[in-house]
Amino acid sequence: RAKKVGSDIRKILTSDAYREVFPDFELSRGSKAKEFMATEDGGYVLLAGRGTGVTGQPCDFCFVDDPIKDMEEAVSPTTLASCWDWYCSVLMARFHTLTRVMIIHTRWAENDLIGRLCDPSHPEYDADKAGRWTYINLPVFVDDPELAKALGLEVGDVLCEAKFSRELLEEARKNNPTIFSALYMGKPV
């Protein structure tokens, strides 16, 4: 997946449209790998999958995208523990005081990264640690009055009805309420 995303990023960075907006941007001449791209001015992006080593690579911005790929991994205590250990021992070792981190993932399990970092119902919840995070959940059926107001919607509205019709969503919920809750509502069951 890192190579596929890297290929997509490379296409954007080398496109004519990107050059119009950022005319001085240049990838380093020898930067051919899809999972590592360096710029002429010394910046770089490194894409790595969960469990991959990133030793020696300091990190200013860290984006973690879907570290748990599906329900099968989410019900594995070994996989969840391995994901947490990788985050704590490999990724965090790359962080410095100014590093910014964004974690985006389906809440398949209560013991996932987001759960361990900022969910008050998690048994290891640490208010100080959680206070360093901003948690945003965007459920397909808007169920939070503050979120509804911020989005100009009503509680119960579909977040993106142009893409997800109410009938499609109701069918998904009926087919498997557990998976629906995780995938569409951001709530592990």
Short mmCIF file of C-alpha atoms in Angstrom, two decimals:
data_model
loop_
_atom_site.label_atom_id
_atom_site.label_comp_id
_atom_site.label_asym_id
_atom_site.label_seq_id
_atom_site.Cartn_x
_atom_site.Cartn_y
_atom_site.Cartn_z
CA ARG A 1 0.00 0.00 0.00
CA ALA A 2 2.86 2.41 0.76
CA LYS A 3 4.17 1.97 -2.81
CA LYS A 4 0.71 2.57 -4.31
CA VAL A 5 0.15 5.73 -2.25
CA GLY A 6 3.70 6.84 -3.03
CA SER A 7 3.06 6.38 -6.73
CA ASP A 8 -0.09 8.51 -6.45
CA ILE A 9 1.81 11.22 -4.54
CA ARG A 10 4.64 11.19 -7.09
CA LYS A 11 2.12 11.69 -9.94
CA ILE A 12 0.67 14.72 -8.16
CA LEU A 13 4.06 16.23 -7.30
CA THR A 14 5.28 15.90 -10.89
CA SER A 15 2.07 17.09 -12.57
CA ASP A 16 1.84 20.31 -14.56
CA ALA A 17 -0.97 21.54 -12.26
CA TYR A 18 1.28 21.12 -9.19
CA ARG A 19 4.12 22.97 -10.94
CA GLU A 20 1.76 25.88 -11.67
CA VAL A 21 1.04 26.30 -7.96
CA PHE A 22 4.55 25.42 -6.70
CA PRO A 23 6.93 26.37 -9.54
CA ASP A 24 10.09 26.08 -7.39
CA PHE A 25 9.33 22.56 -6.10
CA GLU A 26 11.63 19.82 -7.37
CA LEU A 27 12.04 16.19 -6.40
CA SER A 28 15.67 15.20 -6.04
CA ARG A 29 17.05 13.76 -9.28
CA GLY A 30 17.92 10.39 -7.74
CA SER A 31 14.62 10.12 -5.88
CA LYS A 32 12.99 7.26 -7.79
CA ALA A 33 11.52 5.07 -5.04
CA LYS A 34 7.76 5.17 -4.60
CA GLU A 35 7.94 4.94 -0.81
CA PHE A 36 10.71 7.54 -0.33
CA MET A 37 10.84 10.87 -2.13
CA ALA A 38 13.41 13.55 -1.40
CA THR A 39 13.23 17.17 -2.50
CA GLU A 40 16.05 19.30 -3.88
CA ASP A 41 15.92 21.50 -0.75
CA GLY A 42 16.41 18.59 1.67
CA GLY A 43 12.85 17.63 2.58
CA TYR A 44 11.48 14.15 2.13
CA VAL A 45 8.48 11.94 2.55
CA LEU A 46 8.73 8.35 3.71
CA LEU A 47 5.76 5.99 3.37
CA ALA A 48 5.83 2.83 5.45
CA GLY A 49 3.32 0.19 6.45
CA ARG A 50 2.50 -0.81 10.01
CA GLY A 51 5.34 -2.85 11.42
CA THR A 52 7.89 -1.37 9.02
CA GLY A 53 11.07 0.02 10.46
CA VAL A 54 11.78 3.71 9.99
CA THR A 55 14.99 3.84 11.98
CA GLY A 56 17.01 7.01 11.60
CA GLN A 57 14.19 9.00 10.02
CA PRO A 58 13.20 12.03 12.12
CA CYS A 59 9.58 13.01 11.68
CA ASP A 60 8.02 16.47 11.51
CA PHE A 61 4.58 15.30 10.34
CA CYS A 62 3.32 11.77 10.90
CA PHE A 63 0.16 10.48 9.24
CA VAL A 64 -1.06 7.06 10.32
CA ASP A 65 -3.74 5.75 7.98
CA ASP A 66 -5.72 2.60 8.79
CA PRO A 67 -3.21 0.70 10.94
CA ILE A 68 -5.86 -2.02 11.47
CA LYS A 69 -7.10 -3.14 8.06
CA ASP A 70 -10.23 -5.12 8.93
CA MET A 71 -12.35 -6.90 11.53
CA GLU A 72 -10.12 -9.97 11.39
CA GLU A 73 -7.13 -7.96 12.58
CA ALA A 74 -9.25 -6.04 15.08
CA VAL A 75 -10.30 -9.18 16.95
CA SER A 76 -6.69 -10.31 17.26
CA PRO A 77 -5.20 -9.22 20.60
CA THR A 78 -1.78 -10.00 19.12
CA THR A 79 -2.30 -7.65 16.16
CA LEU A 80 -3.67 -4.86 18.36
CA ALA A 81 -0.73 -5.21 20.78
CA SER A 82 1.73 -5.30 17.88
CA CYS A 83 0.20 -2.13 16.41
CA TRP A 84 0.45 -0.33 19.76
CA ASP A 85 4.02 -1.52 20.31
CA TRP A 86 5.01 -0.37 16.80
CA TYR A 87 3.46 3.05 17.43
CA CYS A 88 5.20 3.43 20.82
CA SER A 89 8.61 1.97 20.00
CA VAL A 90 9.13 2.76 16.31
CA LEU A 91 7.04 5.79 15.40
CA MET A 92 7.29 7.74 18.64
CA ALA A 93 11.06 7.30 18.57
CA ARG A 94 11.03 9.49 15.43
CA PHE A 95 9.02 12.32 17.05
CA HIS A 96 10.38 15.55 18.48
CA THR A 97 8.69 18.38 20.38
CA LEU A 98 7.27 19.95 17.21
CA THR A 99 6.13 16.73 15.49
CA ARG A 100 2.47 16.77 14.49
CA VAL A 101 0.58 13.48 14.27
CA MET A 102 -2.69 12.63 12.54
CA ILE A 103 -4.25 9.21 12.94
CA ILE A 104 -7.09 8.25 10.64
CA HIS A 105 -8.71 4.87 10.96
CA THR A 106 -11.84 2.82 11.27
CA ARG A 107 -12.63 2.21 14.93
CA TRP A 108 -12.72 -1.57 14.60
CA ALA A 109 -11.82 -2.22 18.23
CA GLU A 110 -11.91 -0.40 21.56
CA ASN A 111 -8.22 -1.24 22.01
CA ASP A 112 -7.08 0.38 18.76
CA LEU A 113 -4.65 3.34 18.59
CA ILE A 114 -7.35 5.97 18.96
CA GLY A 115 -8.92 4.04 21.84
CA ARG A 116 -5.62 3.73 23.67
CA LEU A 117 -4.67 7.36 23.07
CA CYS A 118 -7.87 9.26 23.81
CA ASP A 119 -11.00 7.18 24.53
CA PRO A 120 -12.24 7.86 28.09
CA SER A 121 -13.83 4.40 28.24
CA HIS A 122 -10.49 2.64 27.65
CA PRO A 123 -9.17 0.95 30.83
CA GLU A 124 -5.74 2.62 30.41
CA TYR A 125 -7.21 6.08 29.76
CA ASP A 126 -4.83 8.88 30.70
CA ALA A 127 -6.46 12.32 30.73
CA ASP A 128 -3.11 14.11 30.32
CA LYS A 129 -2.20 12.03 27.27
CA ALA A 130 -5.71 12.33 25.81
CA GLY A 131 -5.62 16.10 26.31
CA ARG A 132 -2.87 16.36 23.70
CA TRP A 133 -5.19 14.98 21.02
CA THR A 134 -8.16 16.42 19.15
CA TYR A 135 -10.55 13.58 18.44
CA ILE A 136 -12.96 14.02 15.54
CA ASN A 137 -15.48 11.35 14.60
CA LEU A 138 -17.58 11.83 11.48
CA PRO A 139 -20.41 9.27 11.66
CA VAL A 140 -22.43 8.74 8.51
CA PHE A 141 -25.63 9.34 10.50
CA VAL A 142 -24.84 12.56 12.34
CA ASP A 143 -25.63 11.80 15.99
CA ASP A 144 -23.96 14.68 17.82
CA PRO A 145 -25.88 18.00 18.05
CA GLU A 146 -22.66 20.07 18.05
CA LEU A 147 -21.33 18.29 14.97
CA ALA A 148 -24.69 18.63 13.22
CA LYS A 149 -24.74 22.35 13.93
CA ALA A 150 -21.13 22.82 12.75
CA LEU A 151 -21.94 21.02 9.49
CA GLY A 152 -25.28 22.79 8.97
CA LEU A 153 -27.17 19.52 9.38
CA GLU A 154 -29.76 18.06 11.72
CA VAL A 155 -29.18 15.14 14.08
CA GLY A 156 -30.01 11.99 12.10
CA ASP A 157 -29.03 13.46 8.72
CA VAL A 158 -26.72 11.49 6.44
CA LEU A 159 -23.26 13.05 6.38
CA CYS A 160 -22.66 12.64 2.66
CA GLU A 161 -26.00 11.69 1.13
CA ALA A 162 -24.76 12.26 -2.42
CA LYS A 163 -22.38 9.33 -1.94
CA PHE A 164 -24.26 7.23 0.62
CA SER A 165 -28.03 7.05 0.24
CA ARG A 166 -30.06 6.42 3.37
CA GLU A 167 -31.43 3.16 1.90
CA LEU A 168 -27.93 1.88 1.10
CA LEU A 169 -26.83 2.69 4.65
CA GLU A 170 -29.89 1.09 6.23
CA GLU A 171 -29.22 -2.07 4.21
CA ALA A 172 -25.58 -2.09 5.38
CA ARG A 173 -26.71 -1.64 8.99
CA LYS A 174 -29.25 -4.45 8.69
CA ASN A 175 -26.72 -6.80 7.03
CA ASN A 176 -24.17 -6.49 9.85
CA PRO A 177 -24.75 -3.98 12.68
CA THR A 178 -21.28 -4.56 14.16
CA ILE A 179 -19.42 -3.80 10.93
CA PHE A 180 -21.79 -0.89 10.21
CA SER A 181 -21.04 0.63 13.61
CA ALA A 182 -17.28 0.42 13.01
CA LEU A 183 -17.15 1.41 9.35
CA TYR A 184 -19.88 4.02 9.19
CA MET A 185 -20.37 5.34 12.70
CA GLY A 186 -16.80 5.24 14.04
CA LYS A 187 -17.87 3.22 17.07
CA PRO A 188 -16.34 -0.16 17.86
CA VAL A 189 -18.71 -2.74 19.28
#
